[in-house]
């Protein structure tokens, strides 16, 4: 539904999914059990986007905050999904114009992924660094924007296959700085 611009229908479906995940699955699973992790990750990607597209940034922030807190309560503060949730919150705060909050969440996300082992964490971290650069640039902090972009480019250069989308975003931000 989201792909076809049916934001209200997409939101309705995601809200139903959200209720099932947070209340039914969340009450049944034990802390540290991330059996619902995949559903939460999907929800974090889809529902806030639908709210933003429909013009309801407040509801997008509320939903992302709810998901982030759920992950945190379930013992996920040291898991990649928590970093992804923090990144979503940071991006949403940037859209809402809350640049200080955006910078804080994006920094937390990047720092968490920096500590996690594995190449998937560094792949995600390069994306998060470019998100940080966007916020730094918006705040007029060009030095930190450039540092974040260069760090993202360095991480991408270490990957077996660099992703053109991340490279393009990083180079675009460097050009604007």
GROMACS .gro file of N, CA and C in nm:
model
  531
    1UNK      N    1   0.081  -0.120   0.000
    1UNK     CA    2   0.000   0.000   0.000
    1UNK      C    3   0.086   0.127   0.000
    2UNK      N    4   0.196   0.122   0.075
    2UNK     CA    5   0.283   0.238   0.085
    2UNK      C    6   0.345   0.273  -0.050
    3UNK      N    7   0.382   0.172  -0.125
    3UNK     CA    8   0.444   0.194  -0.256
    3UNK      C    9   0.349   0.264  -0.352
    4UNK      N   10   0.220   0.243  -0.334
    4UNK     CA   11   0.122   0.301  -0.424
    4UNK      C   12   0.064   0.432  -0.371
    5UNK      N   13   0.121   0.482  -0.261
    5UNK     CA   14   0.075   0.609  -0.207
    5UNK      C   15  -0.050   0.599  -0.122
    6UNK      N   16  -0.088   0.478  -0.086
    6UNK     CA   17  -0.206   0.459   0.000
    6UNK      C   18  -0.161   0.463   0.146
    7UNK      N   19  -0.124   0.582   0.191
    7UNK     CA   20  -0.063   0.596   0.324
    7UNK      C   21  -0.159   0.559   0.436
    8UNK      N   22  -0.283   0.600   0.424
    8UNK     CA   23  -0.379   0.571   0.531
    8UNK      C   24  -0.402   0.421   0.545
    9UNK      N   25  -0.411   0.350   0.434
    9UNK     CA   26  -0.429   0.204   0.439
    9UNK      C   27  -0.303   0.138   0.495
   10UNK      N   28  -0.187   0.186   0.454
   10UNK     CA   29  -0.061   0.132   0.505
   10UNK      C   30  -0.052   0.153   0.656
   11UNK      N   31  -0.092   0.270   0.701
   11UNK     CA   32  -0.089   0.301   0.844
   11UNK      C   33  -0.185   0.210   0.919
   12UNK      N   34  -0.303   0.189   0.865
   12UNK     CA   35  -0.401   0.101   0.929
   12UNK      C   36  -0.344  -0.040   0.947
   13UNK      N   37  -0.283  -0.094   0.842
   13UNK     CA   38  -0.224  -0.228   0.850
   13UNK      C   39  -0.108  -0.231   0.950
   14UNK      N   40  -0.024  -0.130   0.946
   14UNK     CA   41   0.091  -0.125   1.037
   14UNK      C   42   0.048  -0.108   1.182
   15UNK      N   43  -0.058  -0.030   1.204
   15UNK     CA   44  -0.109  -0.014   1.341
   15UNK      C   45  -0.157  -0.148   1.397
   16UNK      N   46  -0.225  -0.225   1.314
   16UNK     CA   47  -0.270  -0.357   1.358
   16UNK      C   48  -0.150  -0.445   1.390
   17UNK      N   49  -0.050  -0.442   1.304
   17UNK     CA   50   0.073  -0.519   1.326
   17UNK      C   51   0.142  -0.472   1.453
   18UNK      N   52   0.147  -0.342   1.472
   18UNK     CA   53   0.210  -0.284   1.591
   18UNK      C   54   0.143  -0.334   1.718
   19UNK      N   55   0.011  -0.332   1.720
   19UNK     CA   56  -0.061  -0.380   1.838
   19UNK      C   57  -0.027  -0.525   1.868
   20UNK      N   58  -0.021  -0.606   1.764
   20UNK     CA   59   0.011  -0.748   1.784
   20UNK      C   60   0.153  -0.764   1.837
   21UNK      N   61   0.245  -0.693   1.780
   21UNK     CA   62   0.385  -0.707   1.821
   21UNK      C   63   0.408  -0.659   1.963
   22UNK      N   64   0.365  -0.538   1.991
   22UNK     CA   65   0.398  -0.479   2.120
   22UNK      C   66   0.317  -0.535   2.236
   23UNK      N   67   0.196  -0.575   2.212
   23UNK     CA   68   0.114  -0.622   2.323
   23UNK      C   69   0.112  -0.774   2.335
   24UNK      N   70   0.075  -0.843   2.229
   24UNK     CA   71   0.064  -0.989   2.238
   24UNK      C   72   0.201  -1.057   2.244
   25UNK      N   73   0.284  -1.033   2.144
   25UNK     CA   74   0.415  -1.097   2.139
   25UNK      C   75   0.502  -1.044   2.252
   26UNK      N   76   0.499  -0.916   2.274
   26UNK     CA   77   0.582  -0.855   2.377
   26UNK      C   78   0.551  -0.907   2.516
   27UNK      N   79   0.425  -0.934   2.547
   27UNK     CA   80   0.391  -0.985   2.679
   27UNK      C   81   0.429  -1.131   2.695
   28UNK      N   82   0.429  -1.206   2.585
   28UNK     CA   83   0.459  -1.348   2.594
   28UNK      C   84   0.608  -1.375   2.598
   29UNK      N   85   0.688  -1.294   2.529
   29UNK     CA   86   0.831  -1.323   2.522
   29UNK      C   87   0.901  -1.273   2.648
   30UNK      N   88   1.012  -1.334   2.676
   30UNK     CA   89   1.091  -1.299   2.793
   30UNK      C   90   1.192  -1.191   2.756
   31UNK      N   91   1.238  -1.110   2.856
   31UNK     CA   92   1.343  -1.013   2.826
   31UNK      C   93   1.462  -1.083   2.763
   32UNK      N   94   1.518  -1.020   2.660
   32UNK     CA   95   1.630  -1.079   2.588
   32UNK      C   96   1.587  -1.168   2.473
   33UNK      N   97   1.457  -1.199   2.465
   33UNK     CA   98   1.404  -1.281   2.356
   33UNK      C   99   1.366  -1.189   2.242
   34UNK      N  100   1.435  -1.203   2.130
   34UNK     CA  101   1.407  -1.116   2.016
   34UNK      C  102   1.338  -1.190   1.903
   35UNK      N  103   1.247  -1.279   1.939
   35UNK     CA  104   1.171  -1.350   1.837
   35UNK      C  105   1.086  -1.252   1.757
   36UNK      N  106   1.050  -1.141   1.818
   36UNK     CA  107   0.972  -1.040   1.748
   36UNK      C  108   1.060  -0.934   1.684
   37UNK      N  109   1.193  -0.953   1.690
   37UNK     CA  110   1.287  -0.853   1.640
   37UNK      C  111   1.270  -0.820   1.494
   38UNK      N  112   1.246  -0.919   1.411
   38UNK     CA  113   1.229  -0.895   1.268
   38UNK      C  114   1.106  -0.810   1.243
   39UNK      N  115   0.998  -0.843   1.313
   39UNK     CA  116   0.874  -0.765   1.295
   39UNK      C  117   0.893  -0.621   1.343
   40UNK      N  118   0.966  -0.603   1.453
   40UNK     CA  119   0.991  -0.468   1.503
   40UNK      C  120   1.074  -0.390   1.401
   41UNK      N  121   1.177  -0.454   1.347
   41UNK     CA  122   1.262  -0.387   1.248
   41UNK      C  123   1.181  -0.344   1.126
   42UNK      N  124   1.094  -0.433   1.079
   42UNK     CA  125   1.009  -0.396   0.964
   42UNK      C  126   0.917  -0.281   0.999
   43UNK      N  127   0.860  -0.288   1.117
   43UNK     CA  128   0.770  -0.183   1.161
   43UNK      C  129   0.843  -0.050   1.169
   44UNK      N  130   0.966  -0.053   1.219
   44UNK     CA  131   1.046   0.069   1.228
   44UNK      C  132   1.074   0.129   1.090
   45UNK      N  133   1.084   0.045   0.990
   45UNK     CA  134   1.111   0.095   0.856
   45UNK      C  135   0.985   0.147   0.788
   46UNK      N  136   0.873   0.082   0.812
   46UNK     CA  137   0.752   0.111   0.735
   46UNK      C  138   0.662   0.215   0.800
   47UNK      N  139   0.625   0.194   0.925
   47UNK     CA  140   0.524   0.278   0.987
   47UNK      C  141   0.566   0.425   1.000
   48UNK      N  142   0.684   0.456   1.055
   48UNK     CA  143   0.721   0.598   1.060
   48UNK      C  144   0.725   0.663   0.922
   49UNK      N  145   0.771   0.588   0.822
   49UNK     CA  146   0.774   0.642   0.686
   49UNK      C  147   0.632   0.675   0.639
   50UNK      N  148   0.539   0.588   0.668
   50UNK     CA  149   0.400   0.613   0.628
   50UNK      C  150   0.345   0.737   0.698
   51UNK      N  151   0.376   0.751   0.826
   51UNK     CA  152   0.329   0.870   0.898
   51UNK      C  153   0.392   0.998   0.843
   52UNK      N  154   0.522   0.993   0.813
   52UNK     CA  155   0.588   1.110   0.757
   52UNK      C  156   0.525   1.145   0.622
   53UNK      N  157   0.504   1.044   0.538
   53UNK     CA  158   0.444   1.067   0.405
   53UNK      C  159   0.304   1.126   0.416
   54UNK      N  160   0.233   1.089   0.523
   54UNK     CA  161   0.097   1.142   0.540
   54UNK      C  162   0.097   1.275   0.615
   55UNK      N  163   0.217   1.323   0.652
   55UNK     CA  164   0.227   1.453   0.718
   55UNK      C  165   0.215   1.449   0.869
   56UNK      N  166   0.219   1.331   0.929
   56UNK     CA  167   0.201   1.319   1.073
   56UNK      C  168   0.334   1.281   1.139
   57UNK      N  169   0.427   1.376   1.146
   57UNK     CA  170   0.559   1.351   1.201
   57UNK      C  171   0.551   1.319   1.351
   58UNK      N  172   0.456   1.381   1.421
   58UNK     CA  173   0.442   1.353   1.564
   58UNK      C  174   0.411   1.206   1.589
   59UNK      N  175   0.322   1.150   1.509
   59UNK     CA  176   0.287   1.008   1.524
   59UNK      C  177   0.405   0.919   1.482
   60UNK      N  178   0.481   0.962   1.383
   60UNK     CA  179   0.600   0.887   1.343
   60UNK      C  180   0.699   0.881   1.458
   61UNK      N  181   0.722   0.995   1.523
   61UNK     CA  182   0.813   0.999   1.637
   61UNK      C  183   0.761   0.914   1.753
   62UNK      N  184   0.633   0.920   1.777
   62UNK     CA  185   0.572   0.841   1.885
   62UNK      C  186   0.591   0.691   1.860
   63UNK      N  187   0.567   0.648   1.738
   63UNK     CA  188   0.580   0.507   1.702
   63UNK      C  189   0.725   0.461   1.713
   64UNK      N  190   0.817   0.540   1.661
   64UNK     CA  191   0.958   0.503   1.667
   64UNK      C  192   1.009   0.502   1.811
   65UNK      N  193   0.962   0.595   1.892
   65UNK     CA  194   1.001   0.598   2.034
   65UNK      C  195   0.947   0.475   2.105
   66UNK      N  196   0.826   0.439   2.075
   66UNK     CA  197   0.765   0.320   2.134
   66UNK      C  198   0.844   0.194   2.099
   67UNK      N  199   0.881   0.181   1.974
   67UNK     CA  200   0.958   0.064   1.930
   67UNK      C  201   1.096   0.063   1.996
   68UNK      N  202   1.161   0.178   2.003
   68UNK     CA  203   1.293   0.187   2.064
   68UNK      C  204   1.288   0.149   2.211
   69UNK      N  205   1.188   0.200   2.281
   69UNK     CA  206   1.173   0.168   2.423
   69UNK      C  207   1.142   0.020   2.444
   70UNK      N  208   1.065  -0.038   2.354
   70UNK     CA  209   1.034  -0.181   2.362
   70UNK      C  210   1.163  -0.263   2.352
   71UNK      N  211   1.246  -0.228   2.255
   71UNK     CA  212   1.372  -0.299   2.235
   71UNK      C  213   1.460  -0.284   2.359
   72UNK      N  214   1.467  -0.163   2.410
   72UNK     CA  215   1.549  -0.135   2.528
   72UNK      C  216   1.501  -0.216   2.648
   73UNK      N  217   1.371  -0.218   2.672
   73UNK     CA  218   1.314  -0.293   2.785
   73UNK      C  219   1.339  -0.442   2.772
   74UNK      N  220   1.347  -0.491   2.650
   74UNK     CA  221   1.366  -0.634   2.626
   74UNK      C  222   1.513  -0.674   2.631
   75UNK      N  223   1.599  -0.584   2.674
   75UNK     CA  224   1.740  -0.618   2.688
   75UNK      C  225   1.821  -0.603   2.561
   76UNK      N  226   1.772  -0.523   2.469
   76UNK     CA  227   1.838  -0.511   2.339
   76UNK      C  228   1.933  -0.394   2.324
   77UNK      N  229   1.972  -0.329   2.435
   77UNK     CA  230   2.056  -0.210   2.426
   77UNK      C  231   2.191  -0.234   2.362
   78UNK      N  232   2.234  -0.359   2.355
   78UNK     CA  233   2.364  -0.389   2.295
   78UNK      C  234   2.348  -0.467   2.166
   79UNK      N  235   2.233  -0.456   2.103
   79UNK     CA  236   2.206  -0.528   1.978
   79UNK      C  237   2.194  -0.428   1.863
   80UNK      N  238   2.220  -0.476   1.743
   80UNK     CA  239   2.214  -0.391   1.625
   80UNK      C  240   2.076  -0.330   1.605
   81UNK      N  241   1.973  -0.405   1.638
   81UNK     CA  242   1.837  -0.354   1.618
   81UNK      C  243   1.813  -0.227   1.700
   82UNK      N  244   1.876  -0.217   1.816
   82UNK     CA  245   1.863  -0.097   1.898
   82UNK      C  246   1.931   0.021   1.828
   83UNK      N  247   2.048  -0.004   1.769
   83UNK     CA  248   2.115   0.101   1.693
   83UNK      C  249   2.031   0.148   1.576
   84UNK      N  250   1.966   0.054   1.509
   84UNK     CA  251   1.878   0.090   1.398
   84UNK      C  252   1.760   0.173   1.446
   85UNK      N  253   1.706   0.136   1.563
   85UNK     CA  254   1.594   0.212   1.619
   85UNK      C  255   1.637   0.354   1.655
   86UNK      N  256   1.755   0.368   1.715
   86UNK     CA  257   1.807   0.501   1.748
   86UNK      C  258   1.829   0.584   1.621
   87UNK      N  259   1.876   0.519   1.514
   87UNK     CA  260   1.897   0.589   1.388
   87UNK      C  261   1.765   0.640   1.330
   88UNK      N  262   1.663   0.556   1.336
   88UNK     CA  263   1.530   0.599   1.287
   88UNK      C  264   1.483   0.720   1.366
   89UNK      N  265   1.498   0.715   1.499
   89UNK     CA  266   1.458   0.830   1.582
   89UNK      C  267   1.537   0.955   1.542
   90UNK      N  268   1.666   0.939   1.520
   90UNK     CA  269   1.747   1.054   1.480
   90UNK      C  270   1.701   1.114   1.349
   91UNK      N  271   1.674   1.028   1.253
   91UNK     CA  272   1.629   1.077   1.122
   91UNK      C  273   1.494   1.147   1.133
   92UNK      N  274   1.404   1.091   1.214
   92UNK     CA  275   1.273   1.152   1.231
   92UNK      C  276   1.283   1.288   1.301
   93UNK      N  277   1.370   1.296   1.400
   93UNK     CA  278   1.389   1.426   1.467
   93UNK      C  279   1.446   1.528   1.370
   94UNK      N  280   1.533   1.484   1.279
   94UNK     CA  281   1.586   1.575   1.177
   94UNK      C  282   1.474   1.627   1.088
   95UNK      N  283   1.384   1.537   1.046
   95UNK     CA  284   1.270   1.577   0.963
   95UNK      C  285   1.182   1.676   1.038
   96UNK      N  286   1.167   1.655   1.169
   96UNK     CA  287   1.083   1.743   1.251
   96UNK      C  288   1.152   1.876   1.282
   97UNK      N  289   1.282   1.886   1.247
   97UNK     CA  290   1.354   2.009   1.274
   97UNK      C  291   1.419   2.013   1.411
   98UNK      N  292   1.414   1.903   1.485
   98UNK     CA  293   1.477   1.893   1.617
   98UNK      C  294   1.621   1.846   1.598
   99UNK      N  295   1.707   1.935   1.552
   99UNK     CA  296   1.841   1.894   1.510
   99UNK      C  297   1.930   1.850   1.625
  100UNK      N  298   1.916   1.911   1.743
  100UNK     CA  299   1.998   1.867   1.856
  100UNK      C  300   1.963   1.725   1.897
  101UNK      N  301   1.832   1.695   1.904
  101UNK     CA  302   1.789   1.559   1.938
  101UNK      C  303   1.831   1.461   1.829
  102UNK      N  304   1.820   1.504   1.704
  102UNK     CA  305   1.861   1.419   1.593
  102UNK      C  306   2.008   1.382   1.605
  103UNK      N  307   2.091   1.481   1.630
  103UNK     CA  308   2.234   1.457   1.643
  103UNK      C  309   2.264   1.361   1.757
  104UNK      N  310   2.193   1.377   1.868
  104UNK     CA  311   2.215   1.291   1.984
  104UNK      C  312   2.179   1.145   1.953
  105UNK      N  313   2.063   1.122   1.894
  105UNK     CA  314   2.022   0.984   1.861
  105UNK      C  315   2.114   0.921   1.756
  106UNK      N  316   2.151   0.999   1.654
  106UNK     CA  317   2.239   0.946   1.549
  106UNK      C  318   2.377   0.913   1.604
  107UNK      N  319   2.426   0.996   1.696
  107UNK     CA  320   2.555   0.969   1.757
  107UNK      C  321   2.548   0.841   1.842
  108UNK      N  322   2.440   0.825   1.919
  108UNK     CA  323   2.424   0.704   1.999
  108UNK      C  324   2.421   0.580   1.910
  109UNK      N  325   2.349   0.589   1.799
  109UNK     CA  326   2.339   0.476   1.706
  109UNK      C  327   2.475   0.440   1.650
  110UNK      N  328   2.548   0.540   1.606
  110UNK     CA  329   2.678   0.517   1.546
  110UNK      C  330   2.776   0.460   1.649
  111UNK      N  331   2.774   0.513   1.771
  111UNK     CA  332   2.863   0.464   1.877
  111UNK      C  333   2.832   0.319   1.913
  112UNK      N  334   2.704   0.284   1.918
  112UNK     CA  335   2.666   0.146   1.950
  112UNK      C  336   2.718   0.051   1.842
  113UNK      N  337   2.695   0.085   1.716
  113UNK     CA  338   2.738  -0.002   1.607
  113UNK      C  339   2.890  -0.012   1.599
  114UNK      N  340   2.958   0.093   1.641
  114UNK     CA  341   3.104   0.091   1.641
  114UNK      C  342   3.155  -0.018   1.737
  115UNK      N  343   3.081  -0.044   1.843
  115UNK     CA  344   3.121  -0.141   1.945
  115UNK      C  345   3.083  -0.284   1.908
  116UNK      N  346   2.988  -0.300   1.817
  116UNK     CA  347   2.941  -0.435   1.784
  116UNK      C  348   3.033  -0.502   1.684
  117UNK      N  349   3.057  -0.632   1.701
  117UNK     CA  350   3.142  -0.704   1.605
  117UNK      C  351   3.065  -0.735   1.477
  118UNK      N  352   3.139  -0.760   1.371
  118UNK     CA  353   3.076  -0.806   1.247
  118UNK      C  354   3.069  -0.700   1.140
  119UNK      N  355   3.072  -0.747   1.016
  119UNK     CA  356   3.072  -0.656   0.903
  119UNK      C  357   2.936  -0.589   0.884
  120UNK      N  358   2.827  -0.657   0.925
  120UNK     CA  359   2.696  -0.596   0.907
  120UNK      C  360   2.684  -0.468   0.990
  121UNK      N  361   2.746  -0.469   1.108
  121UNK     CA  362   2.745  -0.349   1.191
  121UNK      C  363   2.818  -0.234   1.125
  122UNK      N  364   2.932  -0.262   1.062
  122UNK     CA  365   3.006  -0.154   0.996
  122UNK      C  366   2.935  -0.108   0.870
  123UNK      N  367   2.863  -0.197   0.805
  123UNK     CA  368   2.784  -0.157   0.688
  123UNK      C  369   2.676  -0.058   0.732
  124UNK      N  370   2.602  -0.093   0.838
  124UNK     CA  371   2.499  -0.003   0.888
  124UNK      C  372   2.559   0.126   0.940
  125UNK      N  373   2.675   0.116   1.005
  125UNK     CA  374   2.737   0.234   1.063
  125UNK      C  375   2.772   0.337   0.957
  126UNK      N  376   2.814   0.293   0.839
  126UNK     CA  377   2.846   0.390   0.734
  126UNK      C  378   2.721   0.468   0.692
  127UNK      N  379   2.607   0.400   0.688
  127UNK     CA  380   2.481   0.470   0.659
  127UNK      C  381   2.449   0.571   0.768
  128UNK      N  382   2.467   0.529   0.893
  128UNK     CA  383   2.436   0.616   1.006
  128UNK      C  384   2.528   0.738   1.008
  129UNK      N  385   2.654   0.720   0.970
  129UNK     CA  386   2.747   0.831   0.966
  129UNK      C  387   2.705   0.936   0.863
  130UNK      N  388   2.653   0.891   0.750
  130UNK     CA  389   2.605   0.987   0.650
  130UNK      C  390   2.482   1.060   0.705
  131UNK      N  391   2.395   0.987   0.776
  131UNK     CA  392   2.280   1.054   0.840
  131UNK      C  393   2.329   1.160   0.939
  132UNK      N  394   2.434   1.127   1.015
  132UNK     CA  395   2.492   1.224   1.109
  132UNK      C  396   2.543   1.346   1.033
  133UNK      N  397   2.609   1.322   0.921
  133UNK     CA  398   2.664   1.433   0.842
  133UNK      C  399   2.555   1.529   0.798
  134UNK      N  400   2.442   1.474   0.757
  134UNK     CA  401   2.330   1.558   0.713
  134UNK      C  402   2.286   1.651   0.826
  135UNK      N  403   2.273   1.595   0.947
  135UNK     CA  404   2.230   1.675   1.062
  135UNK      C  405   2.337   1.778   1.097
  136UNK      N  406   2.464   1.737   1.100
  136UNK     CA  407   2.571   1.833   1.131
  136UNK      C  408   2.570   1.949   1.031
  137UNK      N  409   2.554   1.916   0.902
  137UNK     CA  410   2.551   2.022   0.801
  137UNK      C  411   2.432   2.114   0.825
  138UNK      N  412   2.317   2.057   0.858
  138UNK     CA  413   2.197   2.137   0.884
  138UNK      C  414   2.217   2.230   1.003
  139UNK      N  415   2.301   2.188   1.098
  139UNK     CA  416   2.332   2.271   1.214
  139UNK      C  417   2.442   2.372   1.186
  140UNK      N  418   2.500   2.366   1.066
  140UNK     CA  419   2.609   2.456   1.032
  140UNK      C  420   2.744   2.406   1.080
  141UNK      N  421   2.750   2.282   1.127
  141UNK     CA  422   2.873   2.222   1.177
  141UNK      C  423   2.940   2.145   1.063
  142UNK      N  424   3.002   2.219   0.973
  142UNK     CA  425   3.058   2.159   0.853
  142UNK      C  426   3.178   2.070   0.882
  143UNK      N  427   3.256   2.104   0.983
  143UNK     CA  428   3.374   2.022   1.016
  143UNK      C  429   3.332   1.881   1.056
  144UNK      N  430   3.233   1.870   1.145
  144UNK     CA  431   3.187   1.737   1.187
  144UNK      C  432   3.112   1.666   1.075
  145UNK      N  433   3.045   1.741   0.990
  145UNK     CA  434   2.979   1.678   0.874
  145UNK      C  435   3.083   1.613   0.784
  146UNK      N  436   3.190   1.684   0.760
  146UNK     CA  437   3.296   1.630   0.675
  146UNK      C  438   3.364   1.509   0.740
  147UNK      N  439   3.385   1.516   0.872
  147UNK     CA  440   3.445   1.403   0.942
  147UNK      C  441   3.357   1.278   0.932
  148UNK      N  442   3.226   1.297   0.950
  148UNK     CA  443   3.133   1.184   0.942
  148UNK      C  444   3.131   1.124   0.801
  149UNK      N  445   3.130   1.210   0.699
  149UNK     CA  446   3.132   1.161   0.560
  149UNK      C  447   3.260   1.085   0.530
  150UNK      N  448   3.371   1.140   0.571
  150UNK     CA  449   3.498   1.073   0.545
  150UNK      C  450   3.507   0.939   0.619
  151UNK      N  451   3.454   0.933   0.741
  151UNK     CA  452   3.451   0.806   0.814
  151UNK      C  453   3.362   0.704   0.743
  152UNK      N  454   3.249   0.751   0.690
  152UNK     CA  455   3.159   0.661   0.615
  152UNK      C  456   3.228   0.608   0.489
  153UNK      N  457   3.297   0.696   0.419
  153UNK     CA  458   3.369   0.654   0.298
  153UNK      C  459   3.480   0.554   0.331
  154UNK      N  460   3.546   0.577   0.443
  154UNK     CA  461   3.652   0.484   0.485
  154UNK      C  462   3.593   0.347   0.518
  155UNK      N  463   3.481   0.344   0.591
  155UNK     CA  464   3.416   0.216   0.622
  155UNK      C  465   3.372   0.145   0.494
  156UNK      N  466   3.315   0.219   0.402
  156UNK     CA  467   3.269   0.160   0.276
  156UNK      C  468   3.386   0.103   0.196
  157UNK      N  469   3.500   0.169   0.202
  157UNK     CA  470   3.617   0.122   0.126
  157UNK      C  471   3.668  -0.012   0.178
  158UNK      N  472   3.634  -0.046   0.301
  158UNK     CA  473   3.678  -0.173   0.361
  158UNK      C  474   3.581  -0.288   0.332
  159UNK      N  475   3.466  -0.257   0.272
  159UNK     CA  476   3.368  -0.360   0.241
  159UNK      C  477   3.406  -0.431   0.111
  160UNK      N  478   3.370  -0.559   0.100
  160UNK     CA  479   3.399  -0.631  -0.025
  160UNK      C  480   3.339  -0.562  -0.146
  161UNK      N  481   3.219  -0.508  -0.129
  161UNK     CA  482   3.152  -0.435  -0.236
  161UNK      C  483   3.094  -0.308  -0.175
  162UNK      N  484   3.146  -0.195  -0.214
  162UNK     CA  485   3.095  -0.067  -0.164
  162UNK      C  486   2.957  -0.042  -0.225
  163UNK      N  487   2.870   0.020  -0.148
  163UNK     CA  488   2.734   0.047  -0.195
  163UNK      C  489   2.726   0.186  -0.256
  164UNK      N  490   2.688   0.192  -0.383
  164UNK     CA  491   2.681   0.321  -0.451
  164UNK      C  492   2.591   0.423  -0.382
  165UNK      N  493   2.482   0.378  -0.321
  165UNK     CA  494   2.391   0.473  -0.258
  165UNK      C  495   2.458   0.545  -0.141
  166UNK      N  496   2.534   0.473  -0.061
  166UNK     CA  497   2.604   0.534   0.052
  166UNK      C  498   2.716   0.624   0.002
  167UNK      N  499   2.791   0.575  -0.098
  167UNK     CA  500   2.899   0.655  -0.154
  167UNK      C  501   2.845   0.785  -0.213
  168UNK      N  502   2.736   0.777  -0.285
  168UNK     CA  503   2.677   0.896  -0.347
  168UNK      C  504   2.630   0.996  -0.241
  169UNK      N  505   2.563   0.946  -0.137
  169UNK     CA  506   2.517   1.036  -0.030
  169UNK      C  507   2.635   1.103   0.039
  170UNK      N  508   2.739   1.026   0.069
  170UNK     CA  509   2.856   1.081   0.138
  170UNK      C  510   2.925   1.187   0.051
  171UNK      N  511   2.944   1.157  -0.075
  171UNK     CA  512   3.009   1.254  -0.165
  171UNK      C  513   2.922   1.378  -0.185
  172UNK      N  514   2.791   1.359  -0.191
  172UNK     CA  515   2.702   1.475  -0.205
  172UNK      C  516   2.714   1.566  -0.082
  173UNK      N  517   2.717   1.506   0.037
  173UNK     CA  518   2.731   1.587   0.158
  173UNK      C  519   2.866   1.659   0.162
  174UNK      N  520   2.972   1.590   0.119
  174UNK     CA  521   3.103   1.654   0.114
  174UNK      C  522   3.104   1.771   0.017
  175UNK      N  523   3.035   1.755  -0.093
  175UNK     CA  524   3.029   1.863  -0.193
  175UNK      C  525   2.958   1.986  -0.137
  176UNK      N  526   2.853   1.964  -0.057
  176UNK     CA  527   2.776   2.075  -0.002
  176UNK      C  528   2.856   2.146   0.108
  177UNK      N  529   2.938   2.069   0.180
  177UNK     CA  530   3.019   2.129   0.288
  177UNK      C  531   3.128   2.214   0.227
   0.00000   0.00000   0.00000
